[in-house]
Tab-separated table of C-alpha atoms in Angstrom:
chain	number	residue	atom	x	y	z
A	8	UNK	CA	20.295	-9.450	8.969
A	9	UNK	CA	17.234	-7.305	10.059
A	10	UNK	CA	14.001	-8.564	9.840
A	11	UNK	CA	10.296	-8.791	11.638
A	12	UNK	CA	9.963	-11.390	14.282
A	13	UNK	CA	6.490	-13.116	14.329
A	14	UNK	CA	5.317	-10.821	17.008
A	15	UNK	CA	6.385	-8.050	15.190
A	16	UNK	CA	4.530	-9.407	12.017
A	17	UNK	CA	1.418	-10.178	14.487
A	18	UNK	CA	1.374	-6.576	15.942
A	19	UNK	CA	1.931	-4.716	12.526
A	20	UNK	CA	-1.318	-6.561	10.833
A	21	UNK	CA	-3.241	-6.326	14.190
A	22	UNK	CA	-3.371	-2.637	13.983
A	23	UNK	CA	-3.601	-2.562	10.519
A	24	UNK	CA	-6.936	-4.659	10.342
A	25	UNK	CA	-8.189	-2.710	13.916
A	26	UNK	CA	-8.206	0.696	12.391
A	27	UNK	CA	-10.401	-0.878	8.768
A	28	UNK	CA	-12.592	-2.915	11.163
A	29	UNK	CA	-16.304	-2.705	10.243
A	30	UNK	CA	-16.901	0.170	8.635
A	31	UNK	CA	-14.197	2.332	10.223
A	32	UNK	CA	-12.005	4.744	8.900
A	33	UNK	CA	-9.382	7.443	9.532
A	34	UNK	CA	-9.622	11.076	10.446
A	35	UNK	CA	-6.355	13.295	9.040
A	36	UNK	CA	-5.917	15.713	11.353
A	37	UNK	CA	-1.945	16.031	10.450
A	38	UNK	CA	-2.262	19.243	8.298
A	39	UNK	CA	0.650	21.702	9.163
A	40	UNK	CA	0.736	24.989	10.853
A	41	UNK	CA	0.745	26.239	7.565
A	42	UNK	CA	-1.809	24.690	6.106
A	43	UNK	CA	-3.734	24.791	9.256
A	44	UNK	CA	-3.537	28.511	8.762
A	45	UNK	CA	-5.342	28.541	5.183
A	46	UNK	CA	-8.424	26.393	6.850
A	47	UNK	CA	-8.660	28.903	10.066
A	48	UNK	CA	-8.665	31.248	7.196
A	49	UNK	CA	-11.843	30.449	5.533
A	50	UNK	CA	-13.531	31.244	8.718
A	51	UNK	CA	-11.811	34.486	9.540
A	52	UNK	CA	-9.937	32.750	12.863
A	53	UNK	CA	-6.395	33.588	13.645
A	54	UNK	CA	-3.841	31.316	12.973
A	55	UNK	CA	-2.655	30.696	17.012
A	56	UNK	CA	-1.526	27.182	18.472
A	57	UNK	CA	-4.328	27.841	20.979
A	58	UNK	CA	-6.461	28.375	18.445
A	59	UNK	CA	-5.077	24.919	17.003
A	60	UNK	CA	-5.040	23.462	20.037
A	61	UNK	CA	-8.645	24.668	20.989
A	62	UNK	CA	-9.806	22.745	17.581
A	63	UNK	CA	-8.156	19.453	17.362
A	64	UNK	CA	-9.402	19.470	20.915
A	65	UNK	CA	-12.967	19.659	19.532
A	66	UNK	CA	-12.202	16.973	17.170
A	67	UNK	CA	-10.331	14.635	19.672
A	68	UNK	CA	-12.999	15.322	22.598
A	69	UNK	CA	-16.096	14.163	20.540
A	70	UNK	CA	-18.211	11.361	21.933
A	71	UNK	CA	-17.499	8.208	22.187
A	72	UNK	CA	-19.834	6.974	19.493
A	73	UNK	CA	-16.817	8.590	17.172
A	74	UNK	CA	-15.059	4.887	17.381
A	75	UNK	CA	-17.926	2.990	15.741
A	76	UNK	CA	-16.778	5.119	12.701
A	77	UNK	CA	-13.546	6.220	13.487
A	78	UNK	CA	-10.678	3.406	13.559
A	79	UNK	CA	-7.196	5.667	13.726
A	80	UNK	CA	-6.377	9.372	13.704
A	81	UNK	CA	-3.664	11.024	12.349
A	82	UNK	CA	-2.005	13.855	13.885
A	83	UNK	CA	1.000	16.687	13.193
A	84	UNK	CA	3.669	16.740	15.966
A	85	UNK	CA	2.286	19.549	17.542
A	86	UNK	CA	-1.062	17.665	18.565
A	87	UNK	CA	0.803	14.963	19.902
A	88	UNK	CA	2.280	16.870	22.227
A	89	UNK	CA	-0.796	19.253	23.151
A	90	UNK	CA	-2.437	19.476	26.233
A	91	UNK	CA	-5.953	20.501	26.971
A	92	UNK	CA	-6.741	23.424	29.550
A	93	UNK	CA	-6.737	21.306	32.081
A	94	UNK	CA	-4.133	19.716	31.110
A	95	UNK	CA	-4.829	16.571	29.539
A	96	UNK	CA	-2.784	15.259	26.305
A	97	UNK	CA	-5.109	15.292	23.296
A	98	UNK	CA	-4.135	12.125	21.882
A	99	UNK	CA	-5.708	10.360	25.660
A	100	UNK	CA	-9.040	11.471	24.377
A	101	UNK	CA	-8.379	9.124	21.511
A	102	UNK	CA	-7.295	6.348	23.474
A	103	UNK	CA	-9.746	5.873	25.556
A	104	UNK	CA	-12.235	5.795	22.753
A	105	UNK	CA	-9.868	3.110	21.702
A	106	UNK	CA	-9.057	4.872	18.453
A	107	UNK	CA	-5.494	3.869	17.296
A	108	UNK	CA	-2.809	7.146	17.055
A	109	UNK	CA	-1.071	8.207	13.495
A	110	UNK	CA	1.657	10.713	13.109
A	111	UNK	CA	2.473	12.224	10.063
A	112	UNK	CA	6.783	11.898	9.176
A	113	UNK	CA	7.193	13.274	6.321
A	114	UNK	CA	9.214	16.707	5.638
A	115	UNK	CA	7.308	17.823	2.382
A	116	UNK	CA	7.752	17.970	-1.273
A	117	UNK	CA	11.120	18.999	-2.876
A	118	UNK	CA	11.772	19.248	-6.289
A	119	UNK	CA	13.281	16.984	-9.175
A	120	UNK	CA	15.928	18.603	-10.900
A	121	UNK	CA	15.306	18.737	-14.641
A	122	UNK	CA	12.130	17.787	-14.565
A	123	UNK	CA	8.650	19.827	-15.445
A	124	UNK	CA	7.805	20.673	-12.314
A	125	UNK	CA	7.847	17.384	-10.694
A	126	UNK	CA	8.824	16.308	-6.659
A	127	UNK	CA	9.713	13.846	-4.623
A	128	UNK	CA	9.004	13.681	-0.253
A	129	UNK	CA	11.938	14.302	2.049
A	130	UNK	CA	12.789	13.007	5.963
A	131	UNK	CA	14.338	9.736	5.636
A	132	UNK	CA	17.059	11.174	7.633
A	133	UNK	CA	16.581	10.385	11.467
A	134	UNK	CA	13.149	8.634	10.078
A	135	UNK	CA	14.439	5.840	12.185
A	136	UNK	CA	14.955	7.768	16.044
A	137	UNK	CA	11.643	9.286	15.341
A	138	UNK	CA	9.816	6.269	14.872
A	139	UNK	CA	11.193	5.347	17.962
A	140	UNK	CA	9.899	8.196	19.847
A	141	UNK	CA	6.687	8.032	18.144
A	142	UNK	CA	6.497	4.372	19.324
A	143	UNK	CA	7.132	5.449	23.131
A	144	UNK	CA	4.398	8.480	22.888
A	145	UNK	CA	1.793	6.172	21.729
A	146	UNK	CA	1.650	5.862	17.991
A	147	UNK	CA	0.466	2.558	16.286
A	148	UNK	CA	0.653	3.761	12.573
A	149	UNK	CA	2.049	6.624	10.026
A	150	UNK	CA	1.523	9.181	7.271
A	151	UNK	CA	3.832	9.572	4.543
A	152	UNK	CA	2.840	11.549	1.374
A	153	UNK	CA	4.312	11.380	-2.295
A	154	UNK	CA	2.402	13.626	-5.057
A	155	UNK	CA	2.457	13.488	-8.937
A	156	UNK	CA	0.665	14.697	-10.992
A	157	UNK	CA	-1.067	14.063	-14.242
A	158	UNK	CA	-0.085	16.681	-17.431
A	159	UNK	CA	0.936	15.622	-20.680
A	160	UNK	CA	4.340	14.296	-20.241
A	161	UNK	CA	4.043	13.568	-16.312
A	162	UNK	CA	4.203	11.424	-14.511
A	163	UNK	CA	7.620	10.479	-15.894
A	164	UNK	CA	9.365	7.337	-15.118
A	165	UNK	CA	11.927	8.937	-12.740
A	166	UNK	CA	8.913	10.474	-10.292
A	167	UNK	CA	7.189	7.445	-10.594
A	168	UNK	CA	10.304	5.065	-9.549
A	169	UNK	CA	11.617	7.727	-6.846
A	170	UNK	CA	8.562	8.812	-5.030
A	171	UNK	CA	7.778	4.495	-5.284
A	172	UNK	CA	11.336	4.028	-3.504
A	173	UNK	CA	11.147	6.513	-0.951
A	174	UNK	CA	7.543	5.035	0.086
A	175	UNK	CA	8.992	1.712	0.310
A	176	UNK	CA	12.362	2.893	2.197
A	177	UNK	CA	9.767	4.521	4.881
A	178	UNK	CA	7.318	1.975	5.038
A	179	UNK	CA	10.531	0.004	6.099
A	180	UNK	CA	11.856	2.246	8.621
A	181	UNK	CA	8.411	2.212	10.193
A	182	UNK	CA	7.668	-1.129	10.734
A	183	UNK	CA	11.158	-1.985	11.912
A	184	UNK	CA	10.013	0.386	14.938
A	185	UNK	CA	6.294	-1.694	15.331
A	186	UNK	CA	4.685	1.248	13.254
A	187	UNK	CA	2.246	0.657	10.570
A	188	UNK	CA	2.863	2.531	7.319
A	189	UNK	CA	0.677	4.201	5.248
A	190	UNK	CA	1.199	4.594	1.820
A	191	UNK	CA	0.595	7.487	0.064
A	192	UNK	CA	1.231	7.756	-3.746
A	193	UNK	CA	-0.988	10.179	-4.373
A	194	UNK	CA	-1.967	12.122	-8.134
A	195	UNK	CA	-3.583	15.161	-7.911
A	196	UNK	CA	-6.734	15.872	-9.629
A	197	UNK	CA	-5.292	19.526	-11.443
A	198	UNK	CA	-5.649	19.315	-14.619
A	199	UNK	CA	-8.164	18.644	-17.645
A	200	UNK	CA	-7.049	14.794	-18.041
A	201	UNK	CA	-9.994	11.724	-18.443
A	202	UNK	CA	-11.144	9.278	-16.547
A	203	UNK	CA	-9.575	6.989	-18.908
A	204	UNK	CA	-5.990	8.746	-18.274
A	205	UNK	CA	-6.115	9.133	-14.746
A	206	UNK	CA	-6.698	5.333	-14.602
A	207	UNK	CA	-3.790	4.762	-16.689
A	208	UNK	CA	-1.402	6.876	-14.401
A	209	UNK	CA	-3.020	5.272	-11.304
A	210	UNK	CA	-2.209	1.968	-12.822
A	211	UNK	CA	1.351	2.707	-13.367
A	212	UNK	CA	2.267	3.810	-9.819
A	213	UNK	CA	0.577	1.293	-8.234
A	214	UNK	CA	2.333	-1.660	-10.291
A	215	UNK	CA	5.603	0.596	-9.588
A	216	UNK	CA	4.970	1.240	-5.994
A	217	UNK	CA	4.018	-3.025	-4.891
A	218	UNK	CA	7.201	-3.386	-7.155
A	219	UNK	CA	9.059	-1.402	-4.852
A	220	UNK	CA	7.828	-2.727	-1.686
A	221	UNK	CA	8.268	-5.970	-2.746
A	222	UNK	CA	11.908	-5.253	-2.861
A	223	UNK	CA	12.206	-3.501	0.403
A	224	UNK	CA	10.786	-6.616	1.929
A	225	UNK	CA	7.817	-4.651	3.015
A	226	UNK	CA	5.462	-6.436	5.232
A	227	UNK	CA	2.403	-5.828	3.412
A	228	UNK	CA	-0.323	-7.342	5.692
A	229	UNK	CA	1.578	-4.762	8.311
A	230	UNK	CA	-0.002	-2.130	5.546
A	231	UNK	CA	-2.807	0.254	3.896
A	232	UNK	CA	-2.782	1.866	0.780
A	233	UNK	CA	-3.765	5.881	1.005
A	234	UNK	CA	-4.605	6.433	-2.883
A	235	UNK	CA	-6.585	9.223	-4.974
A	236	UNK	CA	-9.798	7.895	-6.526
A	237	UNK	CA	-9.405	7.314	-10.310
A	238	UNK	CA	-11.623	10.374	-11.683
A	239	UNK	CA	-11.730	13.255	-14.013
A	240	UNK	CA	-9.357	15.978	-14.014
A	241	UNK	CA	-10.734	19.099	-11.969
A	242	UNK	CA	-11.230	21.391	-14.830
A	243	UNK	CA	-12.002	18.440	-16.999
A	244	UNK	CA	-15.114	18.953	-19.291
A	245	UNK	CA	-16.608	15.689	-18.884
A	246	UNK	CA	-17.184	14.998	-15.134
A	247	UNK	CA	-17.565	11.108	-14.160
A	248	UNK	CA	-20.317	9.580	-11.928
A	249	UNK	CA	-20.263	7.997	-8.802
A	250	UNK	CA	-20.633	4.565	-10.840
A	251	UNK	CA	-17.717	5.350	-13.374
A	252	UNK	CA	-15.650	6.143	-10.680
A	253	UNK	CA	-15.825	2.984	-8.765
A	254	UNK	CA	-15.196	1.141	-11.930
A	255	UNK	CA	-12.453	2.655	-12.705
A	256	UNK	CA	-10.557	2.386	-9.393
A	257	UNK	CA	-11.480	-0.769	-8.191
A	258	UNK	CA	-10.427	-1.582	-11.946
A	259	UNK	CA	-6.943	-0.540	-11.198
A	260	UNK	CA	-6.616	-1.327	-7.931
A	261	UNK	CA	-7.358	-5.203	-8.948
A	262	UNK	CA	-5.109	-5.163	-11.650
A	263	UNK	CA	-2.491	-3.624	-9.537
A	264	UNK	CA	-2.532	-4.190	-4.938
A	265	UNK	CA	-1.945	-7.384	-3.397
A	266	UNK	CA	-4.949	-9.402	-1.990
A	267	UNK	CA	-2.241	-9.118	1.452
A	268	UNK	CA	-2.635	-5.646	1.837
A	269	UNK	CA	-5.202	-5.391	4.215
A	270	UNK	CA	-7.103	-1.968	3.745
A	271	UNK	CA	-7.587	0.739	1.117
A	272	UNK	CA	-8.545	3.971	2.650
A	273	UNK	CA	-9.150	6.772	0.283
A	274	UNK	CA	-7.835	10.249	0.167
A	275	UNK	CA	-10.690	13.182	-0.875
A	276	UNK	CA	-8.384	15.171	-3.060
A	277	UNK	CA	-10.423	18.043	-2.849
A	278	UNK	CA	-13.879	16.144	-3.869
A	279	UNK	CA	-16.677	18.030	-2.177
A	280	UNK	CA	-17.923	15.727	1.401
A	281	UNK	CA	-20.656	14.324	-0.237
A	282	UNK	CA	-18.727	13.420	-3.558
A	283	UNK	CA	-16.101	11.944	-1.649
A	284	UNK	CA	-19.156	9.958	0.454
A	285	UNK	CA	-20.826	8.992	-2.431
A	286	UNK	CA	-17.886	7.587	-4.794
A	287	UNK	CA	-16.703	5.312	-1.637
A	288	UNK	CA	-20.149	4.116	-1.364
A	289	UNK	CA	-20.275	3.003	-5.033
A	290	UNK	CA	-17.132	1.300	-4.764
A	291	UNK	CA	-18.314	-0.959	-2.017
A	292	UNK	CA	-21.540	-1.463	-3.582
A	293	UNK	CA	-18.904	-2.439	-6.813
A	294	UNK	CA	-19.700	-6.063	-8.205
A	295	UNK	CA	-16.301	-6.976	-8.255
A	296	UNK	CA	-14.344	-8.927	-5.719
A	297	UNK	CA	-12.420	-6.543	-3.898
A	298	UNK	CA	-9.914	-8.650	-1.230
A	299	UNK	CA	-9.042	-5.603	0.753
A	300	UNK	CA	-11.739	-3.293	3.115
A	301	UNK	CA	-12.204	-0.287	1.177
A	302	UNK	CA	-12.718	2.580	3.541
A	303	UNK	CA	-11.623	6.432	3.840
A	304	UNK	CA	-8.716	8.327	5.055
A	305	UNK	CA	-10.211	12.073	4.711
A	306	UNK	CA	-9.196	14.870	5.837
A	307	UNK	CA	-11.558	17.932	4.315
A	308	UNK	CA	-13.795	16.022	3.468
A	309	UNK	CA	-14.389	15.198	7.256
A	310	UNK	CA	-13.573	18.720	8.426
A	311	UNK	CA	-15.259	21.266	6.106
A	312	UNK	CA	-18.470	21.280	7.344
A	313	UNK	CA	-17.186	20.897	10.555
A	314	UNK	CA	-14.632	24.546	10.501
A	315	UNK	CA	-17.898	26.058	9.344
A	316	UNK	CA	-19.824	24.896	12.130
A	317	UNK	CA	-17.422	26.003	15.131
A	318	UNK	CA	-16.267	29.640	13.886
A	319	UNK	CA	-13.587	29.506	16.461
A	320	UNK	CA	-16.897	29.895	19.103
A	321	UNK	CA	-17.037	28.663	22.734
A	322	UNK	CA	-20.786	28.328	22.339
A	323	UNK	CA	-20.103	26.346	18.750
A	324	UNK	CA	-18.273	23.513	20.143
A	325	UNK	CA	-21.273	21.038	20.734
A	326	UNK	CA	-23.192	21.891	17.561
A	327	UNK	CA	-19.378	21.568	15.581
A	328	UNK	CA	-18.860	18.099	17.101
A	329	UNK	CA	-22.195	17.081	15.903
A	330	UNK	CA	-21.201	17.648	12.448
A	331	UNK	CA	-17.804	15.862	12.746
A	332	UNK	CA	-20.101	12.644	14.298
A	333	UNK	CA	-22.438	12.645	11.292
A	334	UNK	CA	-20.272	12.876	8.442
A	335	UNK	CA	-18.306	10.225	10.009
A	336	UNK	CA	-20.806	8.079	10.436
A	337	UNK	CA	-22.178	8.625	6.383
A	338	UNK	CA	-18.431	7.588	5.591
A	339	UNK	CA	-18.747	4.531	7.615
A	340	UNK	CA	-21.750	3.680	6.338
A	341	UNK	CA	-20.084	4.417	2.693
A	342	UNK	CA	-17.530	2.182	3.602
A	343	UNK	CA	-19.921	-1.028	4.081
A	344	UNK	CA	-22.015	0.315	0.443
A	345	UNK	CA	-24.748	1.394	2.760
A	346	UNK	CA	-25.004	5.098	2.635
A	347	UNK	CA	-27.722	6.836	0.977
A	348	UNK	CA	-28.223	10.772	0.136
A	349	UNK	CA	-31.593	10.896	1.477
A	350	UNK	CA	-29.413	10.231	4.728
A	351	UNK	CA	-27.713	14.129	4.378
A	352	UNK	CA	-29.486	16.320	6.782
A	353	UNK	CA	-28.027	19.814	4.848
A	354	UNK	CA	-26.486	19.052	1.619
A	355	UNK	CA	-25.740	22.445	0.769
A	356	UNK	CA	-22.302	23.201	2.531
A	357	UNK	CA	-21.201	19.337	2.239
A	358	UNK	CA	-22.059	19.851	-1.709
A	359	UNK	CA	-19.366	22.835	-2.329
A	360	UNK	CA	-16.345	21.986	-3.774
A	361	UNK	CA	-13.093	21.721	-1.560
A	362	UNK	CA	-10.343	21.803	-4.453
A	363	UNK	CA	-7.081	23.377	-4.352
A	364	UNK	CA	-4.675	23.774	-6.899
A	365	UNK	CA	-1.469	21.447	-6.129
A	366	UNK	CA	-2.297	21.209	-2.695
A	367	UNK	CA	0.327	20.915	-0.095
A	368	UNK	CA	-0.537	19.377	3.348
């Protein structure tokens, strides 16, 4: 019979808690070439690996002050592997700030036969032997992302239960190889759905998701939770506040996530920075006891302001940095319910809207 030795179980929760610790959060740097591409877009850059290269290396390089804010960092395989021009690995930069490694596994969305337009996440196969590797080249924890979606007849039971299982199956695989999983059952915003509706759904594939790891023996203080936020639809007519949206998901997330799991760290789907700032805040600021840290796992939400900033200029670099340190820094402080607008130096650019329509990473 497999299962986690004590030191295993010790490791898995260490690195778990170290990367929620105080205020910190994570940076997702994972997005694919692809992807990648459509953000080097917005600022009229070409889509090159040293171009890639040349900006996770801004992001990795920043000062060391990024690790009172910044607990983990996830990357794509390519940045793993990357070297600076002198020939240093990216990920070092990370670990000597002491900021723990991610790697994203997953292969992408396929579709569900017979079903209205719903998916499930491949790359179980060989999930195992990567892990491995993964493990050797320094990685402490992992991405793996599942999307449904919200319409009138979806989420059906079969997306719920198969995106819940293949979650589980990874989160598995992962720790049998000293990785901690993240779990990522996430429902996009698209859509003209309520508050009141999203909450409902959220509810659903949380209870189905614990269900699930439950019976794949999943460590859970070896853990964290990656969900949406509970809010309006994107096109919905009614927008919710700050203050409706923390009731609502720490609502759902009481009623549905073990006390054991230790962290909850948020994914922006496509909230502007300073929405995606401010609804964290307001959730730790929530008067409800909430037995997990409740922190941020952002990925536009960090970088926006921070693509806008650099250009894809030399002479950029410093000023782009600066930008990555202080929105970091206001999601920290979100994460312990001490940020406060007043606190935004320009709220313009970190005020625009970063939303796209069933977004692939």
């Amino acid at each position: 019979m497999v299962h986690l030795t004590e030191e295993q179980k010790l490791e898995l929760r260490t690195i778990a808690s170290k990367i929620v610790k105080d205020g910190r959060g994570i940076l997702a740097a994972d997005e694919s070439t692809g992807t990648m591409g459509k953000r080097l877009e917005q600022i009229n850059v070409k889509n090159e690996e040293d171009t890639r290269r040349n900006y996770r290396h801004l992001l990795m390089s920043s000062d060391k002050e990024l690790s009172n804010y910044i607990g983990g960092v996830i990357l794509f395989h390519e940045t793993l592997y990357q070297k600076d021009v002198e020939g240093k690995l990216l990920k070092d930069y990370l670990k000597e700030k002491d900021i723990v490694v991610g790697i994203k596994v997953d292969k992408g969305v396929v579709q569900l036969m017979n079903t209205d337009g719903e998916g499930t996440t491949q790359g179980l196969d060989g999930l195992g032997e990567r892990c491995a590797q993964y493990k050797k080249d320094g990685c402490d924890f992992a991405k793996w992302r599942c999307v449904l979606k919200i319409t009138e007849h979806t989420p059906s039971a079969l997306a719920i239960t198969e995106n819940a299982n293949v979650l589980a199956r990874y989160a598995s695989i992962c720790q049998q190889n000293g990785i901690v999983p993240i779990v990522e059952p996430e429902i996009l915003p698209d859509g003209e759905h309520t508050i009141e509706r999203c909450q409902e759904v959220t509810e659903q594939v949380l209870a189905a998701q614990y269900k699930a790891l439950s019976d794949h023996h999943v460590y859970l203080e070896g853990t964290l939770l990656k969900p949406n936020m509970v809010t309006s639809g994107h096109s919905a007519a009614i927008k919710a506040s700050p203050q409706e949206v923390a009731n609502a998901t720490v609502t759902a997330l009481r009623r549905t996530v073990p006390a054991a799991m230790p962290g909850v760290v948020f994914l922006s789907g496509g909230q502007s920075e300073l929405s995606a700032t401010e609804n964290l805040n307001a959730m730790n600021c929530h008067e409800a006891c909430r037995p997990w840290k409740i922190s941020f796992s952002y990925g536009r939400a960090l970088q926006a302001s921070v693509l806008q900033a650099w250009q894809g200029k030399q002479e950029c670099f410093a000023a782009a940095q600066m930008v990555l340190m202080h929105r970091a820094k206001m999601n920290s402080l979100a994460a312990r319910g001490e940020y406060k607008k007043e606190m935004e130096s320009d709220k313009s650019s970190a005020e625009q809207s970063l939303f796209v329509g069933n977004h692939t990473y």
